[in-house]
Tab-separated table of C-alpha atoms in Angstrom:
chain	number	residue	atom	x	y	z
A	1	GLN	CA	17.357	1.946	7.872
A	2	LYS	CA	13.931	1.644	6.352
A	3	GLU	CA	13.525	1.797	2.586
A	4	VAL	CA	11.139	4.749	2.803
A	5	GLU	CA	11.126	7.323	5.584
A	6	GLN	CA	8.475	9.877	6.403
A	7	ASN	CA	7.990	12.278	9.263
A	8	SER	CA	5.098	10.795	11.207
A	9	GLY	CA	3.842	14.250	12.136
A	10	PRO	CA	1.280	15.207	13.038
A	11	LEU	CA	1.254	18.074	10.577
A	12	SER	CA	-1.393	20.682	11.245
A	13	VAL	CA	-2.332	23.449	8.786
A	14	PRO	CA	-5.242	25.907	8.570
A	15	GLU	CA	-7.874	25.587	5.884
A	16	GLY	CA	-6.725	27.173	2.633
A	17	ALA	CA	-3.016	26.778	3.372
A	18	ILE	CA	-0.461	24.653	1.514
A	19	ALA	CA	0.416	21.356	3.188
A	20	SER	CA	3.855	19.971	2.398
A	21	LEU	CA	4.553	16.280	2.980
A	22	ASN	CA	8.015	14.825	2.584
A	23	CYS	CA	9.533	11.416	2.004
A	24	THR	CA	13.052	10.057	1.489
A	25	TYR	CA	14.098	6.693	0.140
A	26	SER	CA	17.295	4.738	0.561
A	27	ASP	CA	17.461	2.494	-2.519
A	28	ARG	CA	18.702	4.181	-5.685
A	29	GLY	CA	17.074	1.343	-7.607
A	30	SER	CA	13.685	2.840	-6.761
A	31	GLN	CA	12.103	4.273	-9.879
A	32	SER	CA	8.369	4.600	-9.200
A	33	PHE	CA	6.861	6.682	-6.427
A	34	PHE	CA	3.329	6.847	-5.148
A	35	TRP	CA	1.313	8.883	-2.700
A	36	TYR	CA	-1.674	7.294	-1.000
A	37	ARG	CA	-4.217	8.859	1.323
A	38	GLN	CA	-5.606	6.763	4.166
A	39	TYR	CA	-8.511	7.826	6.334
A	40	SER	CA	-8.716	6.307	9.798
A	41	GLY	CA	-9.956	2.724	9.630
A	42	LYS	CA	-9.972	2.695	5.828
A	43	SER	CA	-7.637	1.322	3.181
A	44	PRO	CA	-5.081	3.371	1.204
A	45	GLU	CA	-6.379	5.351	-1.764
A	46	LEU	CA	-4.039	6.304	-4.605
A	47	ILE	CA	-3.598	10.062	-5.059
A	48	MET	CA	-0.657	10.391	-7.422
A	49	PHE	CA	2.312	8.616	-8.921
A	50	ILE	CA	5.524	10.039	-10.354
A	51	TYR	CA	8.357	8.422	-12.291
A	52	SER	CA	10.461	11.335	-13.548
A	53	ASN	CA	12.421	14.078	-11.864
A	54	GLY	CA	10.522	17.319	-11.459
A	55	ASP	CA	6.952	18.239	-10.669
A	56	LYS	CA	3.693	16.576	-11.567
A	57	GLU	CA	0.439	18.404	-10.939
A	58	ASP	CA	-3.080	17.021	-10.609
A	59	GLY	CA	-5.687	19.468	-9.392
A	60	ARG	CA	-4.747	20.681	-5.921
A	61	PHE	CA	-1.966	18.099	-5.630
A	62	THR	CA	1.633	18.398	-6.826
A	63	ALA	CA	4.149	15.595	-6.514
A	64	GLN	CA	7.837	16.444	-6.686
A	65	LEU	CA	10.698	14.016	-7.287
A	66	ASN	CA	14.416	14.606	-6.903
A	67	LYS	CA	16.293	11.378	-7.615
A	68	ALA	CA	19.711	12.885	-6.911
A	69	SER	CA	18.603	13.722	-3.362
A	70	GLN	CA	16.371	10.623	-3.111
A	71	TYR	CA	13.506	12.834	-2.067
A	72	VAL	CA	9.793	12.860	-2.886
A	73	SER	CA	7.237	15.379	-1.731
A	74	LEU	CA	3.529	16.053	-2.006
A	75	LEU	CA	2.070	19.541	-1.903
A	76	ILE	CA	-1.616	20.057	-1.229
A	77	ARG	CA	-2.823	23.527	-2.177
A	78	ASP	CA	-5.932	25.135	-0.707
A	79	SER	CA	-6.076	22.459	1.988
A	80	GLN	CA	-9.548	21.431	3.121
A	81	PRO	CA	-10.684	19.744	6.352
A	82	SER	CA	-11.578	16.727	4.195
A	83	ASP	CA	-7.856	16.366	3.408
A	84	SER	CA	-7.254	15.404	7.038
A	85	ALA	CA	-5.857	11.871	6.808
A	86	THR	CA	-2.613	9.911	6.892
A	87	TYR	CA	-0.538	10.229	3.726
A	88	LEU	CA	1.590	7.255	2.749
A	89	CYS	CA	4.619	7.486	0.490
A	90	ALA	CA	5.575	4.319	-1.420
A	91	ALA	CA	8.421	3.344	-3.733
A	92	GLY	CA	8.798	0.596	-6.297
A	93	ARG	CA	11.967	-0.738	-7.863
A	94	ARG	CA	12.650	-1.191	-11.548
A	95	GLY	CA	12.274	-4.656	-13.040
A	96	SER	CA	9.554	-6.358	-15.036
A	97	THR	CA	8.911	-9.037	-12.406
A	98	LEU	CA	9.347	-6.847	-9.337
A	99	GLY	CA	6.060	-5.898	-7.779
A	100	ARG	CA	6.251	-4.952	-4.179
A	101	LEU	CA	5.864	-1.403	-2.945
A	102	TYR	CA	7.862	-0.182	0.030
A	103	PHE	CA	5.772	2.088	2.228
A	104	GLY	CA	6.733	4.698	4.785
A	105	ARG	CA	4.912	4.894	8.106
A	106	GLY	CA	2.797	7.761	6.879
A	107	THR	CA	2.371	11.413	7.882
A	108	GLN	CA	-0.791	12.376	9.710
A	109	LEU	CA	-2.235	15.636	8.375
A	110	THR	CA	-4.871	17.711	10.142
A	111	VAL	CA	-6.482	20.663	8.366
A	112	TRP	CA	-8.369	22.858	10.803
A	113	PRO	CA	-11.187	25.214	9.774
B	1	ASP	CA	-15.898	-0.200	-12.947
B	2	THR	CA	-15.784	-2.525	-9.942
B	3	GLY	CA	-12.910	-2.042	-7.548
B	4	VAL	CA	-11.014	-4.591	-5.490
B	5	SER	CA	-13.251	-6.459	-3.067
B	6	GLN	CA	-12.306	-8.430	0.032
B	7	ASP	CA	-14.217	-10.808	2.218
B	8	PRO	CA	-14.789	-10.866	5.121
B	9	ARG	CA	-14.320	-7.271	6.217
B	10	HIS	CA	-13.828	-8.284	9.825
B	11	LYS	CA	-12.761	-11.544	11.424
B	12	ILE	CA	-12.435	-12.366	15.103
B	13	THR	CA	-10.877	-15.696	15.938
B	14	LYS	CA	-9.283	-17.499	18.837
B	15	ARG	CA	-5.586	-18.219	18.958
B	16	GLY	CA	-4.749	-21.465	17.225
B	17	GLN	CA	-7.629	-21.369	14.753
B	18	ASN	CA	-7.197	-21.188	10.976
B	19	VAL	CA	-8.607	-18.308	8.959
B	20	THR	CA	-8.995	-17.695	5.235
B	21	PHE	CA	-9.490	-14.407	3.439
B	22	ARG	CA	-10.622	-13.834	-0.118
B	23	CYS	CA	-9.716	-11.075	-2.573
B	24	ASP	CA	-11.310	-10.306	-5.937
B	25	PRO	CA	-9.153	-7.935	-8.003
B	26	ILE	CA	-10.171	-5.383	-10.599
B	27	SER	CA	-11.194	-7.561	-13.535
B	28	GLU	CA	-8.668	-6.326	-16.083
B	29	HIS	CA	-5.709	-6.519	-13.685
B	30	ASN	CA	-3.421	-9.534	-13.903
B	31	ARG	CA	-1.395	-8.775	-10.762
B	32	LEU	CA	-2.644	-9.276	-7.231
B	33	TYR	CA	-0.834	-8.352	-4.012
B	34	TRP	CA	-1.259	-9.032	-0.315
B	35	TYR	CA	-0.045	-6.615	2.342
B	36	ARG	CA	-0.426	-6.467	6.111
B	37	GLN	CA	-0.807	-3.251	8.074
B	38	THR	CA	-0.637	-2.720	11.821
B	39	LEU	CA	-1.559	0.429	13.710
B	40	GLY	CA	0.788	3.329	13.046
B	41	GLN	CA	2.703	1.513	10.311
B	42	GLY	CA	2.583	1.523	6.544
B	43	PRO	CA	1.479	-1.585	4.669
B	44	GLU	CA	4.064	-4.398	4.623
B	45	PHE	CA	4.336	-6.575	1.564
B	46	LEU	CA	3.489	-10.258	1.927
B	47	THR	CA	3.286	-11.738	-1.552
B	48	TYR	CA	2.104	-11.157	-5.101
B	49	PHE	CA	0.820	-13.068	-8.104
B	50	GLN	CA	0.978	-12.445	-11.798
B	51	ASN	CA	-1.892	-14.475	-13.182
B	52	GLU	CA	-1.617	-17.841	-11.400
B	53	ALA	CA	2.090	-17.597	-10.634
B	54	GLN	CA	3.277	-16.488	-7.212
B	55	LEU	CA	6.283	-14.374	-8.189
B	56	GLU	CA	7.476	-12.936	-4.914
B	57	LYS	CA	7.118	-13.738	-1.227
B	58	SER	CA	8.280	-11.748	1.753
B	59	ARG	CA	10.188	-13.341	4.591
B	60	LEU	CA	7.255	-12.099	6.687
B	61	LEU	CA	5.246	-14.895	5.096
B	62	SER	CA	6.010	-17.669	7.554
B	63	ASP	CA	5.104	-21.315	7.046
B	64	ARG	CA	1.755	-20.624	8.685
B	65	PHE	CA	0.770	-18.330	5.819
B	66	SER	CA	-0.195	-19.559	2.389
B	67	ALA	CA	-1.670	-17.750	-0.569
B	68	GLU	CA	-3.195	-19.068	-3.745
B	69	ARG	CA	-4.609	-17.728	-6.969
B	70	PRO	CA	-5.630	-20.930	-8.726
B	71	LYS	CA	-7.288	-19.565	-11.852
B	72	GLY	CA	-5.616	-16.213	-12.069
B	73	SER	CA	-8.708	-14.410	-10.832
B	74	PHE	CA	-9.529	-14.280	-7.116
B	75	SER	CA	-6.968	-15.096	-4.441
B	76	THR	CA	-7.109	-16.557	-0.944
B	77	LEU	CA	-4.787	-15.969	1.986
B	78	GLU	CA	-4.844	-18.578	4.724
B	79	ILE	CA	-3.284	-18.248	8.153
B	80	GLN	CA	-2.939	-21.474	10.100
B	81	ARG	CA	-2.645	-21.689	13.879
B	82	THR	CA	-3.231	-17.984	14.341
B	83	GLU	CA	-1.268	-16.067	16.956
B	84	GLN	CA	-2.105	-12.788	18.662
B	85	GLY	CA	0.685	-11.138	16.664
B	86	ASP	CA	-1.259	-11.885	13.490
B	87	SER	CA	-3.850	-9.279	14.458
B	88	ALA	CA	-3.700	-6.661	11.706
B	89	MET	CA	-5.461	-5.300	8.639
B	90	TYR	CA	-4.858	-7.569	5.664
B	91	LEU	CA	-4.942	-5.595	2.457
B	92	CYS	CA	-5.273	-6.851	-1.077
B	93	ALA	CA	-4.327	-4.751	-4.087
B	94	SER	CA	-4.296	-5.265	-7.827
B	95	SER	CA	-2.571	-3.739	-10.817
B	96	SER	CA	-1.725	-4.288	-14.433
B	97	SER	CA	1.753	-5.513	-15.356
B	98	ASN	CA	4.749	-3.244	-14.965
B	99	PHE	CA	5.134	-0.694	-17.747
B	100	ARG	CA	8.596	-0.645	-19.331
B	101	GLY	CA	9.904	-2.204	-16.124
B	102	LEU	CA	8.426	0.516	-13.928
B	103	THR	CA	6.233	-0.573	-11.039
B	104	VAL	CA	2.726	0.665	-11.775
B	105	ALA	CA	0.068	1.907	-9.389
B	106	GLN	CA	-1.644	-0.594	-7.132
B	107	TYR	CA	-5.275	-0.201	-6.117
B	108	PHE	CA	-6.311	-1.431	-2.708
B	109	GLY	CA	-9.427	-3.188	-1.519
B	110	PRO	CA	-11.187	-2.270	1.742
B	111	GLY	CA	-9.132	-4.743	3.761
B	112	THR	CA	-9.937	-7.510	6.219
B	113	ARG	CA	-9.395	-6.631	9.854
B	114	LEU	CA	-8.279	-9.685	11.816
B	115	THR	CA	-8.433	-9.836	15.585
B	116	VAL	CA	-6.895	-12.860	17.297
B	117	LEU	CA	-8.025	-13.316	20.900
């Protein structure tokens, strides 16, 4: 079982709709969670991070964390064609010297006009 | 604010040759990470440094791979005797130290795409 699991998609939504991306993690020691956006042929770009249970909003993006269910999600409101990309979920464990992030395979999102 | 830079951006080499990649982190970051990404997969951790010290290495980092960060600034990743399976995007990221034990956000460079013929 991989540390972080994502549905690979593809997920297709019309422009203006809400896109919902989901991620589960297996290690209860995971404490930090990140969403990255990756355009084809480019490197990952940080969108949001979340440490605490509940919702965290930043513009059109909302990250949700439920540690009891080991579940992280990203909502994109008013989706735009420019949001079409692969979205990577990543988790980090707690510990001052621990550094690695565990990534899922990513969910490919297409927003059509 | 200068982001993470990597050089070269692309490298084509023949099997058996050695290659070296360079990464310059964001200047105020003391942590530097190397990941490898193949098509359709998320980045896989290779190793990371805090200042000059290499604190963690993945079992993916075979004896043919070596990484250095001699002065706590830029880092190099060398692959000796390259194999076709080494073809991938090699990503460098940097961050500040963990905050209250929580892993903080890592910021990626543009990557070096390696093709081994």
